[in-house]
PDB file of C-alpha atoms in Angstrom:
ATOM      1  CA  MET F 685      10.126 -11.229   0.035  1.00 73.00           C
ATOM      2  CA  LEU F 686       8.225 -11.344  -3.258  1.00 83.00           C
ATOM      3  CA  LEU F 687       4.918 -10.635  -1.533  1.00 87.00           C
ATOM      4  CA  VAL F 688       6.417  -7.643   0.281  1.00 90.00           C
ATOM      5  CA  GLY F 689       7.618  -6.200  -3.019  1.00 89.00           C
ATOM      6  CA  VAL F 690       4.253  -6.856  -4.653  1.00 92.00           C
ATOM      7  CA  LEU F 691       2.464  -5.040  -1.839  1.00 93.00           C
ATOM      8  CA  ILE F 692       4.604  -1.928  -2.305  1.00 94.00           C
ATOM      9  CA  VAL F 693       4.292  -1.922  -6.095  1.00 94.00           C
ATOM     10  CA  PHE F 694       0.631  -2.940  -6.382  1.00 95.00           C
ATOM     11  CA  PRO F 695      -0.862   0.444  -5.330  1.00 95.00           C
ATOM     12  CA  LEU F 696       1.342   2.136  -7.947  1.00 96.00           C
ATOM     13  CA  ILE F 697      -0.110  -0.168 -10.611  1.00 96.00           C
ATOM     14  CA  ALA F 698      -3.585   0.650  -9.313  1.00 95.00           C
ATOM     15  CA  ALA F 699      -2.772   4.371  -9.503  1.00 95.00           C
ATOM     16  CA  ALA F 700      -1.715   3.983 -13.143  1.00 96.00           C
ATOM     17  CA  LEU F 701      -4.887   2.041 -13.970  1.00 95.00           C
ATOM     18  CA  VAL F 702      -7.012   4.763 -12.384  1.00 94.00           C
ATOM     19  CA  VAL F 703      -5.324   7.464 -14.473  1.00 94.00           C
ATOM     20  CA  ALA F 704      -5.801   5.374 -17.619  1.00 93.00           C
ATOM     21  CA  SER F 705      -9.548   4.961 -16.997  1.00 90.00           C
ATOM     22  CA  PRO F 706     -11.538   6.188 -20.005  1.00 90.00           C
ATOM     23  CA  ASP F 707     -14.522   7.346 -17.933  1.00 91.00           C
ATOM     24  CA  ALA F 708     -15.660   7.903 -14.342  1.00 88.00           C
ATOM     25  CA  GLU F 709     -17.619   4.657 -14.120  1.00 92.00           C
ATOM     26  CA  ARG F 710     -14.636   2.478 -15.013  1.00 93.00           C
ATOM     27  CA  ARG F 711     -12.364   4.612 -12.834  1.00 93.00           C
ATOM     28  CA  ASP F 712     -14.584   3.968  -9.814  1.00 93.00           C
ATOM     29  CA  ARG F 713     -14.752   0.258 -10.636  1.00 94.00           C
ATOM     30  CA  ARG F 714     -10.963   0.076 -10.790  1.00 95.00           C
ATOM     31  CA  VAL F 715     -10.694   1.879  -7.453  1.00 95.00           C
ATOM     32  CA  ARG F 716     -13.008  -0.692  -5.851  1.00 95.00           C
ATOM     33  CA  VAL F 717     -11.332  -3.749  -7.352  1.00 96.00           C
ATOM     34  CA  SER F 718      -7.839  -2.469  -6.555  1.00 95.00           C
ATOM     35  CA  SER F 719      -8.821  -1.623  -2.983  1.00 95.00           C
ATOM     36  CA  TYR F 720     -10.313  -5.054  -2.354  1.00 96.00           C
ATOM     37  CA  ALA F 721      -7.256  -6.703  -3.913  1.00 96.00           C
ATOM     38  CA  LEU F 722      -4.870  -4.671  -1.777  1.00 95.00           C
ATOM     39  CA  GLY F 723      -6.756  -5.590   1.375  1.00 95.00           C
ATOM     40  CA  ALA F 724      -6.724  -9.255   0.373  1.00 95.00           C
ATOM     41  CA  LEU F 725      -2.978  -9.181  -0.277  1.00 95.00           C
ATOM     42  CA  THR F 726      -2.232  -7.738   3.155  1.00 95.00           C
ATOM     43  CA  ILE F 727      -4.456 -10.362   4.803  1.00 95.00           C
ATOM     44  CA  VAL F 728      -2.597 -13.113   2.910  1.00 94.00           C
ATOM     45  CA  LEU F 729       0.705 -11.627   4.100  1.00 93.00           C
ATOM     46  CA  ALA F 730      -0.534 -11.644   7.700  1.00 92.00           C
ATOM     47  CA  LEU F 731      -1.693 -15.258   7.476  1.00 92.00           C
ATOM     48  CA  LEU F 732       1.597 -16.420   5.979  1.00 90.00           C
ATOM     49  CA  TYR F 733       4.002 -14.562   8.265  1.00 88.00           C
ATOM     50  CA  ALA F 734       2.123 -13.784  11.484  1.00 81.00           C
ATOM     51  CA  HIS F 735       3.954 -16.510  13.446  1.00 82.00           C
ATOM     52  CA  ALA F 736       7.171 -16.665  11.428  1.00 80.00           C
ATOM     53  CA  GLY F 737       9.186 -14.196  13.499  1.00 81.00           C
ATOM     54  CA  PRO F 738      11.232 -11.293  12.108  1.00 86.00           C
ATOM     55  CA  GLN F 739      12.354 -11.739   8.512  1.00 88.00           C
ATOM     56  CA  PHE F 740      15.188  -9.727   6.934  1.00 90.00           C
ATOM     57  CA  PHE F 741      15.511  -9.708   3.160  1.00 89.00           C
ATOM     58  CA  SER F 742      18.590  -9.082   1.043  1.00 88.00           C
ATOM     59  CA  LEU F 743      18.612  -8.331  -2.671  1.00 88.00           C
ATOM     60  CA  PRO F 744      21.031  -9.222  -5.486  1.00 90.00           C
ATOM     61  CA  ASP F 745      23.743  -6.586  -5.684  1.00 87.00           C
ATOM     62  CA  SER F 746      22.698  -5.389  -9.137  1.00 89.00           C
ATOM     63  CA  LEU F 747      19.041  -5.006  -8.116  1.00 90.00           C
ATOM     64  CA  ALA F 748      19.941  -3.306  -4.845  1.00 88.00           C
ATOM     65  CA  LEU F 749      22.188  -0.842  -6.689  1.00 89.00           C
ATOM     66  CA  LEU F 750      19.454  -0.126  -9.255  1.00 93.00           C
ATOM     67  CA  LEU F 751      16.854   0.499  -6.552  1.00 92.00           C
ATOM     68  CA  ASP F 752      19.262   2.705  -4.604  1.00 90.00           C
ATOM     69  CA  ARG F 753      19.829   4.832  -7.704  1.00 91.00           C
ATOM     70  CA  LEU F 754      16.122   4.986  -8.540  1.00 93.00           C
ATOM     71  CA  ILE F 755      15.258   6.067  -5.013  1.00 93.00           C
ATOM     72  CA  ALA F 756      18.061   8.650  -5.012  1.00 91.00           C
ATOM     73  CA  ALA F 757      16.752  10.051  -8.303  1.00 93.00           C
ATOM     74  CA  GLY F 758      13.213   9.899  -6.967  1.00 93.00           C
ATOM     75  CA  GLY F 759      14.289  11.865  -3.920  1.00 92.00           C
ATOM     76  CA  VAL F 760      15.684  14.643  -6.112  1.00 93.00           C
ATOM     77  CA  LEU F 761      12.470  14.695  -8.152  1.00 94.00           C
ATOM     78  CA  LEU F 762      10.448  14.877  -4.938  1.00 93.00           C
ATOM     79  CA  SER F 763      12.497  17.868  -3.808  1.00 93.00           C
ATOM     80  CA  LEU F 764      11.928  19.584  -7.154  1.00 94.00           C
ATOM     81  CA  GLY F 765       8.233  18.783  -6.888  1.00 92.00           C
ATOM     82  CA  LEU F 766       8.067  20.273  -3.391  1.00 92.00           C
ATOM     83  CA  LEU F 767       9.816  23.406  -4.635  1.00 93.00           C
ATOM     84  CA  TYR F 768       7.281  23.627  -7.458  1.00 92.00           C
ATOM     85  CA  LEU F 769       4.475  23.476  -4.891  1.00 88.00           C
ATOM     86  CA  CYS F 770       5.957  26.589  -3.301  1.00 90.00           C
ATOM     87  CA  ARG F 771       4.992  28.775  -6.262  1.00 88.00           C
ATOM     88  CA  ARG F 772       1.985  30.138  -4.339  1.00 87.00           C
ATOM     89  CA  ILE F 773       3.596  30.803  -0.977  1.00 89.00           C
ATOM     90  CA  ARG F 774       3.247  34.101   0.843  1.00 90.00           C
ATOM     91  CA  PRO F 775       6.246  36.038   2.181  1.00 90.00           C
ATOM     92  CA  ARG F 776       5.758  34.689   5.695  1.00 90.00           C
ATOM     93  CA  GLU F 777       5.902  31.149   4.277  1.00 89.00           C
ATOM     94  CA  SER F 778       9.301  31.646   2.654  1.00 91.00           C
ATOM     95  CA  TYR F 779      10.814  29.354   5.292  1.00 93.00           C
ATOM     96  CA  ILE F 780       9.235  26.399   3.423  1.00 92.00           C
ATOM     97  CA  PRO F 781      11.497  26.412   0.327  1.00 94.00           C
ATOM     98  CA  ALA F 782      14.428  27.109   2.651  1.00 95.00           C
ATOM     99  CA  LEU F 783      13.619  23.917   4.575  1.00 94.00           C
ATOM    100  CA  ILE F 784      13.348  21.981   1.310  1.00 94.00           C
ATOM    101  CA  LEU F 785      16.801  23.136   0.229  1.00 95.00           C
ATOM    102  CA  ILE F 786      18.324  22.378   3.649  1.00 95.00           C
ATOM    103  CA  GLN F 787      16.753  18.914   3.691  1.00 93.00           C
ATOM    104  CA  THR F 788      17.917  18.175   0.149  1.00 94.00           C
ATOM    105  CA  GLY F 789      21.436  19.373   0.917  1.00 94.00           C
ATOM    106  CA  LEU F 790      21.664  17.184   4.018  1.00 93.00           C
ATOM    107  CA  ILE F 791      20.407  14.060   2.292  1.00 93.00           C
ATOM    108  CA  LEU F 792      22.674  14.559  -0.738  1.00 92.00           C
ATOM    109  CA  ALA F 793      25.641  15.062   1.577  1.00 91.00           C
ATOM    110  CA  ALA F 794      24.764  11.747   3.217  1.00 89.00           C
ATOM    111  CA  GLU F 795      24.130   9.855  -0.035  1.00 88.00           C
ATOM    112  CA  LEU F 796      27.260  11.139  -1.772  1.00 88.00           C
ATOM    113  CA  SER F 797      29.518  10.621   1.212  1.00 83.00           C
ATOM    114  CA  PRO F 798      32.404   8.199   0.558  1.00 84.00           C
ATOM    115  CA  ALA F 799      31.586   6.768   3.973  1.00 79.00           C
ATOM    116  CA  ALA F 800      27.922   6.059   3.135  1.00 82.00           C
ATOM    117  CA  PRO F 801      27.006   2.817   4.939  1.00 87.00           C
ATOM    118  CA  ALA F 802      26.201  -0.305   2.961  1.00 86.00           C
ATOM    119  CA  VAL F 803      22.821  -1.906   3.639  1.00 88.00           C
ATOM    120  CA  ALA F 804      22.719  -5.691   3.582  1.00 88.00           C
ATOM    121  CA  HIS F 805      19.011  -6.105   4.328  1.00 90.00           C
ATOM    122  CA  PRO F 806      16.942  -3.250   2.867  1.00 92.00           C
ATOM    123  CA  LEU F 807      13.575  -4.875   3.637  1.00 92.00           C
ATOM    124  CA  TYR F 808      12.205  -6.580   6.706  1.00 91.00           C
ATOM    125  CA  LEU F 809       9.033  -8.095   8.054  1.00 92.00           C
ATOM    126  CA  ASP F 810       7.908  -8.547  11.650  1.00 90.00           C
ATOM    127  CA  SER F 811       4.656  -8.623  13.615  1.00 90.00           C
ATOM    128  CA  PHE F 812       4.550  -4.828  13.967  1.00 91.00           C
ATOM    129  CA  SER F 813       5.107  -4.155  10.263  1.00 92.00           C
ATOM    130  CA  ILE F 814       2.425  -6.743   9.456  1.00 93.00           C
ATOM    131  CA  LEU F 815      -0.013  -4.959  11.764  1.00 93.00           C
ATOM    132  CA  LEU F 816       0.745  -1.616  10.119  1.00 94.00           C
ATOM    133  CA  ALA F 817       0.425  -3.170   6.656  1.00 94.00           C
ATOM    134  CA  LEU F 818      -3.013  -4.513   7.594  1.00 95.00           C
ATOM    135  CA  ILE F 819      -4.074  -1.028   8.662  1.00 95.00           C
ATOM    136  CA  VAL F 820      -2.766   0.481   5.418  1.00 95.00           C
ATOM    137  CA  GLY F 821      -4.128  -2.239   3.131  1.00 94.00           C
ATOM    138  CA  VAL F 822      -7.513  -2.905   4.737  1.00 95.00           C
ATOM    139  CA  VAL F 823      -8.408   0.449   6.292  1.00 95.00           C
ATOM    140  CA  GLY F 824      -6.701   2.392   3.495  1.00 95.00           C
ATOM    141  CA  GLY F 825      -8.491   0.330   0.869  1.00 94.00           C
ATOM    142  CA  LEU F 826     -11.862   0.860   2.557  1.00 95.00           C
ATOM    143  CA  THR F 827     -11.092   4.568   2.693  1.00 95.00           C
ATOM    144  CA  CYS F 828     -10.589   4.618  -1.079  1.00 95.00           C
ATOM    145  CA  ILE F 829     -13.914   2.821  -1.583  1.00 95.00           C
ATOM    146  CA  HIS F 830     -15.701   5.197   0.788  1.00 95.00           C
ATOM    147  CA  ALA F 831     -14.144   8.153  -1.028  1.00 94.00           C
ATOM    148  CA  ILE F 832     -15.943   7.246  -4.274  1.00 94.00           C
ATOM    149  CA  HIS F 833     -19.356   8.292  -2.928  1.00 93.00           C
ATOM    150  CA  TYR F 834     -17.896  10.865  -0.571  1.00 92.00           C
ATOM    151  CA  MET F 835     -16.297  12.766  -3.438  1.00 90.00           C
ATOM    152  CA  GLN F 836     -19.493  12.536  -5.485  1.00 88.00           C
ATOM    153  CA  ASP F 837     -21.391  14.225  -2.650  1.00 87.00           C
ATOM    154  CA  TYR F 838     -18.569  16.700  -2.115  1.00 84.00           C
ATOM    155  CA  HIS F 839     -18.613  17.917  -5.700  1.00 82.00           C
ATOM    156  CA  ALA F 840     -22.407  17.968  -5.810  1.00 81.00           C
ATOM    157  CA  GLN F 841     -22.446  20.264  -2.776  1.00 79.00           C
ATOM    158  CA  LYS F 842     -19.705  22.465  -4.191  1.00 73.00           C
ATOM    159  CA  HIS F 843     -21.576  22.754  -7.467  1.00 64.00           C
ATOM    160  CA  ASN F 844     -24.708  23.901  -5.649  1.00 64.00           C
ATOM    161  CA  ARG F 845     -22.906  26.598  -3.667  1.00 64.00           C
ATOM    162  CA  GLU F 846     -23.062  29.830  -5.587  1.00 49.00           C
ATOM    163  CA  ASP F 847     -20.289  31.407  -3.514  1.00 48.00           C
ATOM    164  CA  GLU F 848     -17.833  28.565  -4.202  1.00 49.00           C
ATOM    165  CA  THR F 849     -14.874  29.551  -6.381  1.00 49.00           C
ATOM    166  CA  HIS F 850     -12.128  27.317  -7.688  1.00 47.00           C
ATOM    167  CA  ALA F 851      -8.847  28.008  -9.329  1.00 48.00           C
ATOM    168  CA  GLU F 852      -8.738  27.163 -13.000  1.00 46.00           C
ATOM    169  CA  GLY F 853      -8.634  23.413 -13.543  1.00 49.00           C
ATOM    170  CA  CYS F 854      -9.400  22.616  -9.902  1.00 62.00           C
ATOM    171  CA  SER F 855     -13.169  22.113  -9.963  1.00 70.00           C
ATOM    172  CA  ASP F 856     -13.137  18.322 -10.315  1.00 79.00           C
ATOM    173  CA  ARG F 857      -9.879  16.401 -10.056  1.00 87.00           C
ATOM    174  CA  ARG F 858     -11.200  13.087  -8.812  1.00 89.00           C
ATOM    175  CA  THR F 859      -9.033  10.972 -11.099  1.00 92.00           C
ATOM    176  CA  ALA F 860      -5.917  12.705  -9.785  1.00 93.00           C
ATOM    177  CA  PHE F 861      -7.345  12.418  -6.258  1.00 94.00           C
ATOM    178  CA  PHE F 862      -7.571   8.620  -6.431  1.00 95.00           C
ATOM    179  CA  PHE F 863      -4.172   8.460  -8.122  1.00 96.00           C
ATOM    180  CA  VAL F 864      -2.627  10.320  -5.184  1.00 96.00           C
ATOM    181  CA  LEU F 865      -4.475   8.117  -2.664  1.00 96.00           C
ATOM    182  CA  PHE F 866      -2.963   4.964  -4.150  1.00 96.00           C
ATOM    183  CA  VAL F 867       0.507   6.524  -4.330  1.00 96.00           C
ATOM    184  CA  PHE F 868       0.039   7.442  -0.666  1.00 96.00           C
ATOM    185  CA  LEU F 869      -0.781   3.809   0.165  1.00 96.00           C
ATOM    186  CA  ALA F 870       2.314   2.613  -1.720  1.00 96.00           C
ATOM    187  CA  ALA F 871       4.492   5.055   0.222  1.00 96.00           C
ATOM    188  CA  MET F 872       3.034   3.961   3.549  1.00 95.00           C
ATOM    189  CA  LEU F 873       3.606   0.302   2.722  1.00 96.00           C
ATOM    190  CA  GLY F 874       7.173   1.218   1.797  1.00 95.00           C
ATOM    191  CA  ILE F 875       7.541   2.755   5.245  1.00 94.00           C
ATOM    192  CA  CYS F 876       6.159  -0.426   6.832  1.00 92.00           C
ATOM    193  CA  PHE F 877       8.742  -2.707   5.231  1.00 94.00           C
ATOM    194  CA  SER F 878      11.875  -0.559   4.796  1.00 93.00           C
ATOM    195  CA  ASN F 879      14.895  -1.518   6.856  1.00 93.00           C
ATOM    196  CA  ASN F 880      17.072   0.806   4.764  1.00 93.00           C
ATOM    197  CA  LEU F 881      16.693   4.248   6.344  1.00 92.00           C
ATOM    198  CA  MET F 882      17.420   5.967   3.027  1.00 93.00           C
ATOM    199  CA  TRP F 883      14.502   4.119   1.444  1.00 94.00           C
ATOM    200  CA  LEU F 884      12.398   4.917   4.480  1.00 94.00           C
ATOM    201  CA  PHE F 885      13.231   8.608   4.095  1.00 93.00           C
ATOM    202  CA  PHE F 886      12.156   8.560   0.450  1.00 95.00           C
ATOM    203  CA  PHE F 887       8.790   6.995   1.255  1.00 95.00           C
ATOM    204  CA  TRP F 888       8.466   9.396   4.193  1.00 93.00           C
ATOM    205  CA  GLU F 889       8.842  12.418   1.934  1.00 93.00           C
ATOM    206  CA  ALA F 890       6.474  10.924  -0.645  1.00 95.00           C
ATOM    207  CA  THR F 891       3.733  11.038   2.001  1.00 94.00           C
ATOM    208  CA  THR F 892       4.599  14.697   2.622  1.00 92.00           C
ATOM    209  CA  PHE F 893       4.030  15.479  -1.051  1.00 93.00           C
ATOM    210  CA  CYS F 894       0.770  13.509  -1.140  1.00 94.00           C
ATOM    211  CA  SER F 895      -0.482  15.155   2.058  1.00 92.00           C
ATOM    212  CA  PHE F 896       0.049  18.614   0.597  1.00 93.00           C
ATOM    213  CA  TRP F 897      -1.839  17.744  -2.587  1.00 92.00           C
ATOM    214  CA  LEU F 898      -4.782  16.196  -0.758  1.00 92.00           C
ATOM    215  CA  ILE F 899      -5.119  19.031   1.761  1.00 91.00           C
ATOM    216  CA  ALA F 900      -5.020  21.617  -1.048  1.00 89.00           C
ATOM    217  CA  TYR F 901      -7.545  19.690  -3.164  1.00 89.00           C
ATOM    218  CA  ALA F 902     -10.327  22.296  -2.958  1.00 84.00           C
ATOM    219  CA  CYS F 903      -7.968  24.921  -4.427  1.00 82.00           C
ATOM    220  CA  ASN F 904      -9.515  27.702  -2.359  1.00 84.00           C
ATOM    221  CA  GLU F 905      -7.378  30.007  -0.256  1.00 86.00           C
ATOM    222  CA  GLU F 906      -8.134  28.271   3.047  1.00 87.00           C
ATOM    223  CA  ALA F 907      -7.183  24.846   1.690  1.00 87.00           C
ATOM    224  CA  ILE F 908      -3.974  26.149   0.131  1.00 90.00           C
ATOM    225  CA  ARG F 909      -2.838  27.953   3.279  1.00 90.00           C
ATOM    226  CA  ASN F 910      -3.578  24.853   5.389  1.00 91.00           C
ATOM    227  CA  ALA F 911      -1.623  22.713   2.935  1.00 91.00           C
ATOM    228  CA  TYR F 912       1.397  25.001   3.283  1.00 92.00           C
ATOM    229  CA  ARG F 913       1.089  24.841   7.066  1.00 90.00           C
ATOM    230  CA  ALA F 914       1.190  21.041   6.895  1.00 90.00           C
ATOM    231  CA  LEU F 915       4.083  21.118   4.438  1.00 91.00           C
ATOM    232  CA  GLY F 916       6.149  23.443   6.607  1.00 90.00           C
ATOM    233  CA  LEU F 917       5.737  21.415   9.799  1.00 89.00           C
ATOM    234  CA  ASN F 918       6.344  18.112   8.022  1.00 91.00           C
ATOM    235  CA  LEU F 919       9.520  19.573   6.511  1.00 92.00           C
ATOM    236  CA  VAL F 920      10.797  20.363  10.003  1.00 91.00           C
ATOM    237  CA  GLY F 921      10.595  16.638  10.624  1.00 90.00           C
ATOM    238  CA  GLY F 922      12.139  15.915   7.225  1.00 92.00           C
ATOM    239  CA  VAL F 923      15.146  18.105   8.001  1.00 93.00           C
ATOM    240  CA  CYS F 924      15.629  16.246  11.290  1.00 93.00           C
ATOM    241  CA  PHE F 925      15.391  12.889   9.508  1.00 92.00           C
ATOM    242  CA  ALA F 926      17.935  14.003   6.884  1.00 93.00           C
ATOM    243  CA  ALA F 927      20.246  15.250   9.627  1.00 93.00           C
ATOM    244  CA  ALA F 928      20.034  11.831  11.284  1.00 91.00           C
ATOM    245  CA  MET F 929      21.021  10.189   8.001  1.00 91.00           C
ATOM    246  CA  LEU F 930      24.037  12.462   7.670  1.00 91.00           C
ATOM    247  CA  TRP F 931      25.043  11.783  11.287  1.00 90.00           C
ATOM    248  CA  LEU F 932      24.847   8.034  10.703  1.00 88.00           C
ATOM    249  CA  ALA F 933      27.002   8.390   7.577  1.00 86.00           C
ATOM    250  CA  ARG F 934      29.673  10.771   8.861  1.00 84.00           C
ATOM    251  CA  GLY F 935      29.280  11.166  12.602  1.00 77.00           C
ATOM    252  CA  PRO F 936      30.854   9.247  15.461  1.00 78.00           C
ATOM    253  CA  GLY F 937      29.347   6.114  16.941  1.00 74.00           C
ATOM    254  CA  LEU F 938      27.002   4.018  14.838  1.00 78.00           C
ATOM    255  CA  HIS F 939      27.758   3.828  11.135  1.00 83.00           C
ATOM    256  CA  THR F 940      24.671   2.194   9.674  1.00 85.00           C
ATOM    257  CA  TRP F 941      21.533   2.901   7.684  1.00 88.00           C
ATOM    258  CA  GLU F 942      19.806  -0.300   8.758  1.00 88.00           C
ATOM    259  CA  LEU F 943      16.897   0.299  11.103  1.00 86.00           C
ATOM    260  CA  ASP F 944      17.398  -2.917  13.060  1.00 86.00           C
ATOM    261  CA  ALA F 945      21.072  -2.073  13.632  1.00 84.00           C
ATOM    262  CA  LEU F 946      20.132   1.401  14.853  1.00 83.00           C
ATOM    263  CA  ILE F 947      17.649  -0.069  17.318  1.00 80.00           C
ATOM    264  CA  ALA F 948      20.152  -2.671  18.496  1.00 80.00           C
ATOM    265  CA  GLY F 949      22.939  -0.101  18.818  1.00 72.00           C
ATOM    266  CA  GLY F 950      22.095   0.829  22.385  1.00 67.00           C
ATOM    267  CA  SER F 951      20.775   4.056  23.856  1.00 66.00           C
ATOM    268  CA  ALA F 952      24.093   5.902  24.010  1.00 68.00           C
ATOM    269  CA  ALA F 953      25.270   5.142  20.478  1.00 66.00           C
ATOM    270  CA  ALA F 954      21.869   5.743  18.890  1.00 75.00           C
ATOM    271  CA  LEU F 955      20.781   8.698  21.017  1.00 81.00           C
ATOM    272  CA  ILE F 956      21.307  11.592  18.576  1.00 84.00           C
ATOM    273  CA  PRO F 957      20.030   9.964  15.344  1.00 85.00           C
ATOM    274  CA  ALA F 958      17.159   8.300  17.193  1.00 84.00           C
ATOM    275  CA  ALA F 959      16.153  11.624  18.762  1.00 87.00           C
ATOM    276  CA  LEU F 960      16.221  13.335  15.354  1.00 88.00           C
ATOM    277  CA  ILE F 961      14.098  10.602  13.783  1.00 87.00           C
ATOM    278  CA  ALA F 962      11.723  10.820  16.758  1.00 88.00           C
ATOM    279  CA  VAL F 963      11.203  14.527  16.029  1.00 88.00           C
ATOM    280  CA  ALA F 964      10.376  13.597  12.437  1.00 88.00           C
ATOM    281  CA  GLY F 965       7.839  11.088  13.736  1.00 87.00           C
ATOM    282  CA  LEU F 966       6.258  13.672  16.032  1.00 86.00           C
ATOM    283  CA  ALA F 967       5.889  16.116  13.143  1.00 84.00           C
ATOM    284  CA  LYS F 968       4.474  13.520  10.747  1.00 84.00           C
ATOM    285  CA  SER F 969       1.947  12.216  13.271  1.00 80.00           C
ATOM    286  CA  ALA F 970       0.907  15.751  14.328  1.00 73.00           C
ATOM    287  CA  GLN F 971       1.921  15.384  17.962  1.00 79.00           C
ATOM    288  CA  MET F 972       2.639  18.394  20.141  1.00 77.00           C
ATOM    289  CA  PRO F 973       4.123  20.867  19.289  1.00 80.00           C
ATOM    290  CA  PHE F 974       3.356  20.026  15.644  1.00 72.00           C
ATOM    291  CA  SER F 975      -0.353  19.251  16.057  1.00 76.00           C
ATOM    292  CA  SER F 976      -1.785  22.381  14.427  1.00 78.00           C
ATOM    293  CA  TRP F 977      -1.319  21.163  10.852  1.00 76.00           C
ATOM    294  CA  LEU F 978      -3.645  18.165  11.238  1.00 77.00           C
ATOM    295  CA  LEU F 979      -6.467  20.203  12.742  1.00 78.00           C
ATOM    296  CA  ARG F 980      -6.259  22.654   9.868  1.00 75.00           C
ATOM    297  CA  ALA F 981      -6.054  19.841   7.342  1.00 76.00           C
ATOM    298  CA  MET F 982      -9.335  18.421   8.608  1.00 78.00           C
TER     299      MET F 982
END
């Protein structure tokens, strides 16, 4: 379990080191070293657990309670951050803050419910999560390394374009860019290993926030509008996910926030929450009818 926790936390440490870099050269060096280290850690995890079978991890009660409270507080901060991002919406995009408020209301109703399910095993590890972690750690790390030169070329081209305009403070935000990339990797690794659906929802919404920031990086009108398009469609999925959490807390049938218990619950008992979470997955992965946001993001 220690290695799983290290993998989730390590990209956050890397993000902090990137922000603390005194100059661009040392920032880029830290991005490279952190990316190689993250890839190595995921490979070590795969070698150690590839043939071990599914592993479910419990935590001491005090630590589990602390993490639950931190994630609940983090979820509220994420919602406030998403609302802050809405400061540049147009009238036709006013549905976006409405979705944020609906999603936040649903998840708070689930979290604060007296019938909120207890989670005995908040983390898990199996062959599928290992495969996903390898993709995040190795491919994600290589993406960060590739982005060093990519972003150099990007800004050089933007600087040479006389017609290019940027909002104030948006011309070169590479340090923040790499910070967000590593936070994104941490969130995706959290998704890989979370058996607690409330934790999974938090990491899920963290990727929504990061996606918006990365899509809007150029700060021009096209990038901003495309970022809001992505945010709106991802929030449709977020509302469905939050509704599933509330159903599992207060609805009939299954009364669990453990992913393995939901899967083992049988098609009839898990039908409604599983369908809602499936919609969230379709929106996040840009499948039809939610595919337009990814095309615009590219």
